[in-house]
CSV table of N, CA and C in Angstrom, one decimal:
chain,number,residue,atom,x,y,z
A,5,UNK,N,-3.9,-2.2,-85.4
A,5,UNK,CA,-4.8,-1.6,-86.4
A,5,UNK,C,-6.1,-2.5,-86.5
A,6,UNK,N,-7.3,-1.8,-86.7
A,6,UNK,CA,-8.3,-2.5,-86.6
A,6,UNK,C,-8.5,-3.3,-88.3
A,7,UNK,N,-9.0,-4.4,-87.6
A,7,UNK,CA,-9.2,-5.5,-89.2
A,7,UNK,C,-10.1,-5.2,-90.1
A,8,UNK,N,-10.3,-5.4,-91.4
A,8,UNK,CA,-11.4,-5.3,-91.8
A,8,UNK,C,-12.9,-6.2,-92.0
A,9,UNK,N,-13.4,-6.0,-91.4
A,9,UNK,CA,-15.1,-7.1,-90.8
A,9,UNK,C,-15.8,-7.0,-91.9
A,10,UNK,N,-16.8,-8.9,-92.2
A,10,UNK,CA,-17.4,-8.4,-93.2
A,10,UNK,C,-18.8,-7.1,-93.0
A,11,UNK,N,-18.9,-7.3,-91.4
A,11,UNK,CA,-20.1,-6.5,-91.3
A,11,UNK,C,-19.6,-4.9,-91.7
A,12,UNK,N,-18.3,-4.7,-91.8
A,12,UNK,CA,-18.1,-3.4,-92.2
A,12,UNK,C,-18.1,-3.1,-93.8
A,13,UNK,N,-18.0,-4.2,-94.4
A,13,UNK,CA,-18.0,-4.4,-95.8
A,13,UNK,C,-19.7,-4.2,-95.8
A,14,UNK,N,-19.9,-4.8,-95.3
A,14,UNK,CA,-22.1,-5.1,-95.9
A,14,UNK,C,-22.4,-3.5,-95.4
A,15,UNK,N,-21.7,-2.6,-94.3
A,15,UNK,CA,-22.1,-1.5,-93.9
A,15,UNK,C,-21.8,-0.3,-95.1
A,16,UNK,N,-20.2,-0.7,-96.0
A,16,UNK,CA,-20.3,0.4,-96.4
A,16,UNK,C,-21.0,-0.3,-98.0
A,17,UNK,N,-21.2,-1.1,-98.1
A,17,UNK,CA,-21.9,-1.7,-99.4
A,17,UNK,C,-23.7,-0.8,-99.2
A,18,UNK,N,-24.5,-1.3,-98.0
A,18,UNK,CA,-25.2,-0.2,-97.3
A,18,UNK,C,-25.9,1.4,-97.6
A,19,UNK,N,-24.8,1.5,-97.2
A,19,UNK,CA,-24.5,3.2,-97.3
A,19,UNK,C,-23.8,3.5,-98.9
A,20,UNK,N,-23.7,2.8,-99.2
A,20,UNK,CA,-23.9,3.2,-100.6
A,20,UNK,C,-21.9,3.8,-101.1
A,21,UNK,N,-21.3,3.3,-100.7
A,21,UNK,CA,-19.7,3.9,-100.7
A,21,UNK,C,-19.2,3.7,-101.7
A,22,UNK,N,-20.0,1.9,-102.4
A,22,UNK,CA,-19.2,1.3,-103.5
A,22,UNK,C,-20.3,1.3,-104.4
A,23,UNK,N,-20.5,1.2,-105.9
A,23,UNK,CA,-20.8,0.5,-106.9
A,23,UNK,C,-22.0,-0.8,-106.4
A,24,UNK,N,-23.1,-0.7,-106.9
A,24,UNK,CA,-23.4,-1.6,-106.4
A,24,UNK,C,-22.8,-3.2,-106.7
A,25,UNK,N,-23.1,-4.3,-106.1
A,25,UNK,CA,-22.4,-5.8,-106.1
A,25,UNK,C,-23.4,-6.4,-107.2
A,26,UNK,N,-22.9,-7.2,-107.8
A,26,UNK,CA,-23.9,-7.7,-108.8
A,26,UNK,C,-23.5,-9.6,-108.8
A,27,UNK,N,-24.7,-10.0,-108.5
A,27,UNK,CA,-24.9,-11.8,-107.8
A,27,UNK,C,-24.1,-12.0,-106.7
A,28,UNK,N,-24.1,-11.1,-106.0
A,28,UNK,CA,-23.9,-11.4,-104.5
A,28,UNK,C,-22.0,-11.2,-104.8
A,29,UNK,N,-21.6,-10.8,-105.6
A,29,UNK,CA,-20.0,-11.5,-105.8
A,29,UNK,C,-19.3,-10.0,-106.0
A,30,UNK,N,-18.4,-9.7,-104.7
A,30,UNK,CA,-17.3,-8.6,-105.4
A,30,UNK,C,-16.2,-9.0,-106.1
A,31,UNK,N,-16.4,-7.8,-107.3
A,31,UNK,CA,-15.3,-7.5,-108.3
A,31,UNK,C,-13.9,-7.2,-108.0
A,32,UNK,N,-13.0,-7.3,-109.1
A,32,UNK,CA,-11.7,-6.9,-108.6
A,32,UNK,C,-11.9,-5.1,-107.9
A,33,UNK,N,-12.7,-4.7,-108.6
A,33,UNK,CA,-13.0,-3.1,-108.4
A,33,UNK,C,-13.5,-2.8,-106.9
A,34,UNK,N,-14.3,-3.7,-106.7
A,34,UNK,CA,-14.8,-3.5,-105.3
A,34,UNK,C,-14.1,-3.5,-104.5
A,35,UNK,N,-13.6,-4.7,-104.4
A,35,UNK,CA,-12.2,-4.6,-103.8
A,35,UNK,C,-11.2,-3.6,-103.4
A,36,UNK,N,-10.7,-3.0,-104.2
A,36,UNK,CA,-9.8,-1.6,-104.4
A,36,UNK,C,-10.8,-0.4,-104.3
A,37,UNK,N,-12.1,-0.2,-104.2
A,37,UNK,CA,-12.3,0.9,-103.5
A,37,UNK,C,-12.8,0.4,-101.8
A,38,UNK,N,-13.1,-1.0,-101.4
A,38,UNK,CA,-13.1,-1.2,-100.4
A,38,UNK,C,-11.8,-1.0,-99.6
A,39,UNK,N,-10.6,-1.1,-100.2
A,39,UNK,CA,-9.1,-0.9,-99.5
A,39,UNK,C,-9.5,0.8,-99.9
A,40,UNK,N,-9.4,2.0,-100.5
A,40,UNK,CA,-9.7,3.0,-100.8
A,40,UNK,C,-10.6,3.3,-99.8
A,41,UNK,N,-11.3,2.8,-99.1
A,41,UNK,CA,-12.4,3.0,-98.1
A,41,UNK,C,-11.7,3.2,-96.6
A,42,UNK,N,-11.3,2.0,-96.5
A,42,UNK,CA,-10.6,1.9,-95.6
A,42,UNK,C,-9.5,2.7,-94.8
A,43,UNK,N,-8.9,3.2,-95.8
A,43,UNK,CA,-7.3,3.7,-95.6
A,43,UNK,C,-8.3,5.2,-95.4
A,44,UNK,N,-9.3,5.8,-95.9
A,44,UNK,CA,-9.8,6.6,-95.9
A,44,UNK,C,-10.4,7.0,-94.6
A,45,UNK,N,-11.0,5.8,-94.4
A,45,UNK,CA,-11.7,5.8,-92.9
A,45,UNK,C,-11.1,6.3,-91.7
A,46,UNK,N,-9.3,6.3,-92.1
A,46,UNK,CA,-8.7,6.9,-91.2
A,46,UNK,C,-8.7,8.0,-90.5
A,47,UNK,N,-9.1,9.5,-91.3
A,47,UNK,CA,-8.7,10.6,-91.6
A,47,UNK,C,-10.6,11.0,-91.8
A,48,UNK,N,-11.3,10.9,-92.7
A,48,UNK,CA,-12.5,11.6,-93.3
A,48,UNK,C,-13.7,10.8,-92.5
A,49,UNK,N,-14.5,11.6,-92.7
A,49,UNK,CA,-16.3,10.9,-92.2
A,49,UNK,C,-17.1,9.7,-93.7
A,50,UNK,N,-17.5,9.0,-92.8
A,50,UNK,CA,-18.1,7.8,-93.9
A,50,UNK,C,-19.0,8.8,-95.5
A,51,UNK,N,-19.9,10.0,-94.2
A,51,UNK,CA,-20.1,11.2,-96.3
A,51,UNK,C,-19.1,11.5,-96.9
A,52,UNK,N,-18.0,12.1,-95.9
A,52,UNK,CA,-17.2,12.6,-96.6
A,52,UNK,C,-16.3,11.3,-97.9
A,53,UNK,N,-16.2,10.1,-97.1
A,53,UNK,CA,-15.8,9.5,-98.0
A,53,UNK,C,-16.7,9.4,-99.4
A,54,UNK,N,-18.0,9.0,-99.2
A,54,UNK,CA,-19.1,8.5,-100.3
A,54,UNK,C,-18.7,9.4,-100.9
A,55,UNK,N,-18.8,11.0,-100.5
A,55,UNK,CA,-18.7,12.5,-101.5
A,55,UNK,C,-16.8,12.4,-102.1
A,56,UNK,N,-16.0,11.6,-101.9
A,56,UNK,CA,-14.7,11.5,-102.3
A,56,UNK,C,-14.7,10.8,-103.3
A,57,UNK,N,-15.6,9.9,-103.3
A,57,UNK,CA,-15.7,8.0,-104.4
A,57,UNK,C,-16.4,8.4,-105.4
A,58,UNK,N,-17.4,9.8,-104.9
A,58,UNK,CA,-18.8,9.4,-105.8
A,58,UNK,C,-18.4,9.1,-107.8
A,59,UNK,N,-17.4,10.1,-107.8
A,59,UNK,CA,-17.4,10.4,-109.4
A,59,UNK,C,-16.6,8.9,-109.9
A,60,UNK,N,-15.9,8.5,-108.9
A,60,UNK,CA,-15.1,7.2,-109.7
A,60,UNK,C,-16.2,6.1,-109.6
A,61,UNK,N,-16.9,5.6,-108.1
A,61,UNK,CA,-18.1,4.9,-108.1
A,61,UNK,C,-18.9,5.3,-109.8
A,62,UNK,N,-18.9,5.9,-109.8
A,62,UNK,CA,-19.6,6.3,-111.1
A,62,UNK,C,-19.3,6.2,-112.7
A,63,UNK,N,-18.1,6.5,-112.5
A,63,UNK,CA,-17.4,5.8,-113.7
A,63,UNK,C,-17.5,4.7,-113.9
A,64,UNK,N,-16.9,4.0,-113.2
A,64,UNK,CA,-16.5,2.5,-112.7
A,64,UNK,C,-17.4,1.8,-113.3
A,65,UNK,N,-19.0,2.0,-112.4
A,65,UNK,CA,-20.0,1.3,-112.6
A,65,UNK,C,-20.3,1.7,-114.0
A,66,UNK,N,-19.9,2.6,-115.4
A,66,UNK,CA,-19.9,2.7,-116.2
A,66,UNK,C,-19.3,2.3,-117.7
A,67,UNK,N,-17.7,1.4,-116.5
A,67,UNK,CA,-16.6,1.1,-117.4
A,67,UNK,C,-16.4,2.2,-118.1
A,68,UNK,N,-16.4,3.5,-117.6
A,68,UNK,CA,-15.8,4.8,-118.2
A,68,UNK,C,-14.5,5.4,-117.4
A,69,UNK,N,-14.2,4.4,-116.7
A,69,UNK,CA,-12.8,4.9,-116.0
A,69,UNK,C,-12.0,3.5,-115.0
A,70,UNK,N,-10.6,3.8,-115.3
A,70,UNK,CA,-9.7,3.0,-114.9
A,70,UNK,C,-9.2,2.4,-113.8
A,71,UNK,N,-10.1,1.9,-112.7
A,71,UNK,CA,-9.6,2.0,-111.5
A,71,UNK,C,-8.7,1.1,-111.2
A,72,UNK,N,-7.8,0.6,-112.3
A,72,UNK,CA,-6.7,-0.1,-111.6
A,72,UNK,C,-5.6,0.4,-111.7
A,73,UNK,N,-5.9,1.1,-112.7
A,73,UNK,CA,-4.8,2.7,-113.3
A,73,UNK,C,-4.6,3.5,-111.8
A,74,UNK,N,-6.0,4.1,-111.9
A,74,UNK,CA,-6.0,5.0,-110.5
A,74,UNK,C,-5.0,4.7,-109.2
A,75,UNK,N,-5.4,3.1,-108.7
A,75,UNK,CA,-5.3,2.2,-107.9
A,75,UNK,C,-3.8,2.1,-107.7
A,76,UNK,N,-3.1,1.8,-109.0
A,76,UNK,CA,-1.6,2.0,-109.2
A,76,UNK,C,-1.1,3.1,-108.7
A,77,UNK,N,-1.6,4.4,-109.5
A,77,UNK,CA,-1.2,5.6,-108.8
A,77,UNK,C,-1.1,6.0,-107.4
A,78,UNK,N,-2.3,5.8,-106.7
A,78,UNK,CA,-2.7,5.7,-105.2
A,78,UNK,C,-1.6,4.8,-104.6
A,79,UNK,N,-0.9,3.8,-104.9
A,79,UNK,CA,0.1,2.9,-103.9
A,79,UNK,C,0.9,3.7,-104.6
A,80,UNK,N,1.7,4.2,-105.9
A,80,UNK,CA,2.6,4.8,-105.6
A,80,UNK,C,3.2,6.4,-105.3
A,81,UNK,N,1.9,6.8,-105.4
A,81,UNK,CA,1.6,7.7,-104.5
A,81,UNK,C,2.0,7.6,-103.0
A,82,UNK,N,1.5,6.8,-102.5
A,82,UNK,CA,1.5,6.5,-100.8
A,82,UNK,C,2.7,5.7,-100.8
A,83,UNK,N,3.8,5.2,-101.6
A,83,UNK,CA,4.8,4.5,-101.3
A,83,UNK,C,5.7,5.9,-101.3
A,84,UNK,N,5.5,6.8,-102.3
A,84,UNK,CA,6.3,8.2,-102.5
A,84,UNK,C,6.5,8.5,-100.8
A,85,UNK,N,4.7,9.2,-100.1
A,85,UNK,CA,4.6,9.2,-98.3
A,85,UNK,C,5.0,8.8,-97.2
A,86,UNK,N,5.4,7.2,-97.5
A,86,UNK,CA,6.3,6.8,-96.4
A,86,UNK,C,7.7,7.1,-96.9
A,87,UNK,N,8.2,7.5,-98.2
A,87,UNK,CA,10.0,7.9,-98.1
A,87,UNK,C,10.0,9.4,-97.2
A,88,UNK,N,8.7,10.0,-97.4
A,88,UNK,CA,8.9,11.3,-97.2
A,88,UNK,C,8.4,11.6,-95.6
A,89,UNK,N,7.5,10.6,-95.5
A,89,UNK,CA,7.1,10.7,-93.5
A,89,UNK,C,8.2,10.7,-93.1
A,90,UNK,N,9.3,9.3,-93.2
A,90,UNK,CA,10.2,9.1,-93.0
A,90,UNK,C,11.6,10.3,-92.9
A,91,UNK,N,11.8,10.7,-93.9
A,91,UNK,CA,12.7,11.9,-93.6
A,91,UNK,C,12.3,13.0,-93.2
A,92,UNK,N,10.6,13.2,-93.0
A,92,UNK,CA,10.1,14.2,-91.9
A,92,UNK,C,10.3,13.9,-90.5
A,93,UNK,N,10.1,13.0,-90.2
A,93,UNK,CA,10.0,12.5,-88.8
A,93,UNK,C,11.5,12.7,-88.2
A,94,UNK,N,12.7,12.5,-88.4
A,94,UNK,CA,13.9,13.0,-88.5
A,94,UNK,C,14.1,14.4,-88.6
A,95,UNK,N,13.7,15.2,-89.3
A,95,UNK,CA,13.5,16.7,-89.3
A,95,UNK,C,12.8,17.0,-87.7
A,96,UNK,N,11.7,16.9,-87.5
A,96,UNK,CA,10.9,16.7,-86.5
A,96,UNK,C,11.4,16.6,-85.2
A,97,UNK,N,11.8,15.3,-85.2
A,97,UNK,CA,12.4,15.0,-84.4
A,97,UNK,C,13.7,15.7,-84.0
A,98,UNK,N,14.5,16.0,-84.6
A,98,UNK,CA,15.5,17.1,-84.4
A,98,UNK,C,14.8,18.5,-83.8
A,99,UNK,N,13.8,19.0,-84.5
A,99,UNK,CA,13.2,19.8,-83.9
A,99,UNK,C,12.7,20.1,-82.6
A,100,UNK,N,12.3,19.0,-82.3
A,100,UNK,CA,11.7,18.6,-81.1
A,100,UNK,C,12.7,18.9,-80.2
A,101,UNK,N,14.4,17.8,-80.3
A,101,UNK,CA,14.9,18.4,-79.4
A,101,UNK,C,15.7,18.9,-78.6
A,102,UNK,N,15.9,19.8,-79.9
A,102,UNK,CA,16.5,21.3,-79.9
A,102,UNK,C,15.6,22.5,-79.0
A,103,UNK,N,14.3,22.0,-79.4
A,103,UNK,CA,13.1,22.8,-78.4
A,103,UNK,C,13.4,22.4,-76.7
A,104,UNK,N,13.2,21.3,-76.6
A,104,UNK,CA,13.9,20.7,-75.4
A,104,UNK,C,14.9,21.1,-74.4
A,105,UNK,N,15.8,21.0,-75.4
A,105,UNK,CA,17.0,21.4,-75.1
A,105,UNK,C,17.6,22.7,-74.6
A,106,UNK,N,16.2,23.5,-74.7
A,106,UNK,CA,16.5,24.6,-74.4
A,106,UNK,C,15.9,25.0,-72.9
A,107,UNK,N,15.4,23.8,-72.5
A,107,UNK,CA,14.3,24.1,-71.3
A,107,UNK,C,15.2,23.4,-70.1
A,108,UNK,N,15.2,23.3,-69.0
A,108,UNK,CA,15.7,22.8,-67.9
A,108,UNK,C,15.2,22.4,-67.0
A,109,UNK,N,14.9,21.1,-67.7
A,109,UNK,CA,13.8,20.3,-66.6
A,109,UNK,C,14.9,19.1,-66.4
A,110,UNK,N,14.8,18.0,-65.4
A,110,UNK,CA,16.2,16.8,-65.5
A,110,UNK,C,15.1,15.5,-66.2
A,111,UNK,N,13.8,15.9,-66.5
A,111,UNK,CA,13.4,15.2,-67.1
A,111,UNK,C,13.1,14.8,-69.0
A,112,UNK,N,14.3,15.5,-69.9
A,112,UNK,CA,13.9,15.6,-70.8
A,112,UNK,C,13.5,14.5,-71.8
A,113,UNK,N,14.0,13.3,-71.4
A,113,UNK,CA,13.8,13.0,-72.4
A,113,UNK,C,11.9,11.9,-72.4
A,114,UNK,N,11.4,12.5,-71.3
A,114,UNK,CA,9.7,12.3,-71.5
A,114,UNK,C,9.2,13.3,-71.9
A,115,UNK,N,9.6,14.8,-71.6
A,115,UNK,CA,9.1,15.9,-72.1
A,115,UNK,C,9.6,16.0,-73.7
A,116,UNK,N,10.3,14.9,-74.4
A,116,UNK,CA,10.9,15.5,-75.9
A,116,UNK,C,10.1,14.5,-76.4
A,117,UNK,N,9.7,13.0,-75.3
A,117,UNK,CA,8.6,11.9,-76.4
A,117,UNK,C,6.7,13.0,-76.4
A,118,UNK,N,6.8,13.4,-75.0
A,118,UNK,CA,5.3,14.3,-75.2
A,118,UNK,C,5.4,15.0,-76.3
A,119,UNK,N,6.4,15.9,-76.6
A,119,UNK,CA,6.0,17.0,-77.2
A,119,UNK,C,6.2,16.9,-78.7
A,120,UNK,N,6.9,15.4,-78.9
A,120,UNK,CA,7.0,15.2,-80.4
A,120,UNK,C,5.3,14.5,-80.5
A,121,UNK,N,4.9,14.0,-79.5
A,121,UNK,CA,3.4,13.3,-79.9
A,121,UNK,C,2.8,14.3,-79.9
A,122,UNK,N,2.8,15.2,-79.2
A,122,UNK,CA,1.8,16.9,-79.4
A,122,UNK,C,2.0,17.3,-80.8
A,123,UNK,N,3.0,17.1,-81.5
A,123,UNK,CA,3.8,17.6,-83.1
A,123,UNK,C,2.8,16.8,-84.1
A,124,UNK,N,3.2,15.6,-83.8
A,124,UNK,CA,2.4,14.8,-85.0
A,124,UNK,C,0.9,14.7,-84.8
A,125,UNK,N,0.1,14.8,-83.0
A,125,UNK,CA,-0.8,15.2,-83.7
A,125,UNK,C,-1.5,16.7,-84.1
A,126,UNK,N,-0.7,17.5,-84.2
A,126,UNK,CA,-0.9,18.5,-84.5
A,126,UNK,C,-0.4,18.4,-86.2
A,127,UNK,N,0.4,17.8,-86.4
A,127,UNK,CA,0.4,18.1,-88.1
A,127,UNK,C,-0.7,16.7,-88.6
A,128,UNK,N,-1.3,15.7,-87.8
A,128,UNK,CA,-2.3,15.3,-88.6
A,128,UNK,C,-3.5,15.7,-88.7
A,129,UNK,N,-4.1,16.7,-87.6
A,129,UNK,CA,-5.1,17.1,-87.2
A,129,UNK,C,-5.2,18.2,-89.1
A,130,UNK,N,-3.4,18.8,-89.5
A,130,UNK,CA,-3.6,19.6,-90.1
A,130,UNK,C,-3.5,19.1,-91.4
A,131,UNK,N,-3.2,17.6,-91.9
A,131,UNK,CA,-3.6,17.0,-93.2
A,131,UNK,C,-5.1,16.7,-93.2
A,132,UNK,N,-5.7,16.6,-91.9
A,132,UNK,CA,-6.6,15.8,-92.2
A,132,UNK,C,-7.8,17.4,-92.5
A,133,UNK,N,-7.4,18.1,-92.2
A,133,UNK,CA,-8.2,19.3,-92.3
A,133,UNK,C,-8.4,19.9,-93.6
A,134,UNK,N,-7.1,19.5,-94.2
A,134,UNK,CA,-6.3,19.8,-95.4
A,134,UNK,C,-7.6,19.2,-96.8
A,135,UNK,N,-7.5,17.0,-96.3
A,135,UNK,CA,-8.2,16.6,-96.8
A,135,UNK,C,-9.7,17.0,-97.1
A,136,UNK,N,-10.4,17.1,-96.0
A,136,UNK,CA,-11.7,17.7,-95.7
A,136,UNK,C,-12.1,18.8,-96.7
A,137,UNK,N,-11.1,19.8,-96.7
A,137,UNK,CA,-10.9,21.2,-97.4
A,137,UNK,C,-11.2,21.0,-98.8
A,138,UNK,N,-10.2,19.6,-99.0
A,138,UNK,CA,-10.5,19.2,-100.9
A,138,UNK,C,-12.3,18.7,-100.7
A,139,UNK,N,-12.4,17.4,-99.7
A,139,UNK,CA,-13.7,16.9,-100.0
A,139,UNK,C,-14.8,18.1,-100.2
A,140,UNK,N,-14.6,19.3,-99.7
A,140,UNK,CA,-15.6,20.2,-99.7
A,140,UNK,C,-15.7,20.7,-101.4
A,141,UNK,N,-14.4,20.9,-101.6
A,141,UNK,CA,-14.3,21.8,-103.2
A,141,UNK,C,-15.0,20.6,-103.9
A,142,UNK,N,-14.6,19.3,-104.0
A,142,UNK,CA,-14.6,18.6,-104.7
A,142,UNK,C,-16.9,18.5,-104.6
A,143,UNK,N,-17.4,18.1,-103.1
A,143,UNK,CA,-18.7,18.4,-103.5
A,143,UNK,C,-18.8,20.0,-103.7
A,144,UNK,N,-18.7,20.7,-103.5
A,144,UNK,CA,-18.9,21.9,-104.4
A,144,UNK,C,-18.8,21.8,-105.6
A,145,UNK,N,-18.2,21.8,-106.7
A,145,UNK,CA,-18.0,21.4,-107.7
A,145,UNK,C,-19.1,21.0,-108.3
A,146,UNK,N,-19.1,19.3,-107.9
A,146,UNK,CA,-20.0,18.3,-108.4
A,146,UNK,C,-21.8,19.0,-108.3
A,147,UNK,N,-21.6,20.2,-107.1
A,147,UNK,CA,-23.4,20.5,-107.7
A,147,UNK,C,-23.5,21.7,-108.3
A,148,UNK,N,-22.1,22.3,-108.9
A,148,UNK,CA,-22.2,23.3,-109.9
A,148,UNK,C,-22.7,22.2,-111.4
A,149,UNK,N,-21.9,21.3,-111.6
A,149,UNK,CA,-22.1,20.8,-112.5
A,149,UNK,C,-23.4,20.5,-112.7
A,150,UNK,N,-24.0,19.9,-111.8
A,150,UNK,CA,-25.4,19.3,-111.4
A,150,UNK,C,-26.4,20.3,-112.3
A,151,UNK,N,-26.1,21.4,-111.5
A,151,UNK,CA,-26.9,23.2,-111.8
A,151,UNK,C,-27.1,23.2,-113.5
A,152,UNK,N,-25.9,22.8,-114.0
A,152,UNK,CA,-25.5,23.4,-115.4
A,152,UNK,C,-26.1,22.2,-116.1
């Protein structure tokens, strides 16, 4: 996994991702949307992220909202995702090869590791599309309000 650089920190400080820094010094807060950045980076485009952050960036830099609250939620949120990757990938993987199993090649068991790597990324291709789908409502939204 790739590390986090400070030049990637000064890039997305930059581009405007986080709250601005005040005396050169990140906050606890910066911090946790910099990790929020990151894990993001995985999955969404650097707008798409800014257009994900904007409303908490905005709070935040307001002290009108909780991001350590949030922050809690988010890890146990994502701690809930690995019990549940976990007992997917087992489902999955059974799936897989049972599919297999039905074909007659004497090679199965490379054709059951392909085709489970064709599976996963075909179901990440479909969260991440999933995500995207929110970032769009979510800027939609924000320039109805704008309007009003």
């Amino acid at each position: 996994e790739k590390v986090l650089t400070k030049t990637m920190i000064n890039n997305y400080a930059k581009g405007k991702l986080f709250f601005p820094i005040k005396n050169k010094k990140y906050s606890k807060e910066h911090l946790i949307l910099i990790s929020l950045i990151y894990q993001l980076k995985g999955a969404l485009s650097i707008n798409d992220i800014k257009e994900t952050l904007f409303k908490v960036n905005e709070k935040t830099s307001m002290n009108l909202f909780n991001l350590n609250g949030f922050y809690e939620s988010y890890l146990h949120v994502a701690s809930k995702n690995i019990v549940n990757f976990n007992e997917d990938i087992v489902g999955k993987s059974t799936d897989v090869k049972n599919e297999i199993d039905l074909l007659d090649d004497p090679e199965k068991g490379d054709l059951q590791k392909i085709l489970m790597i064709a599976s996963l990324a075909n179901m990440s291709n479909l969260y991440r599309r999933a995500a995207e789908k929110l970032v769009d409502e979510l800027a939609s939204d924000q320039k109805k309000k704008e309007k009003n």
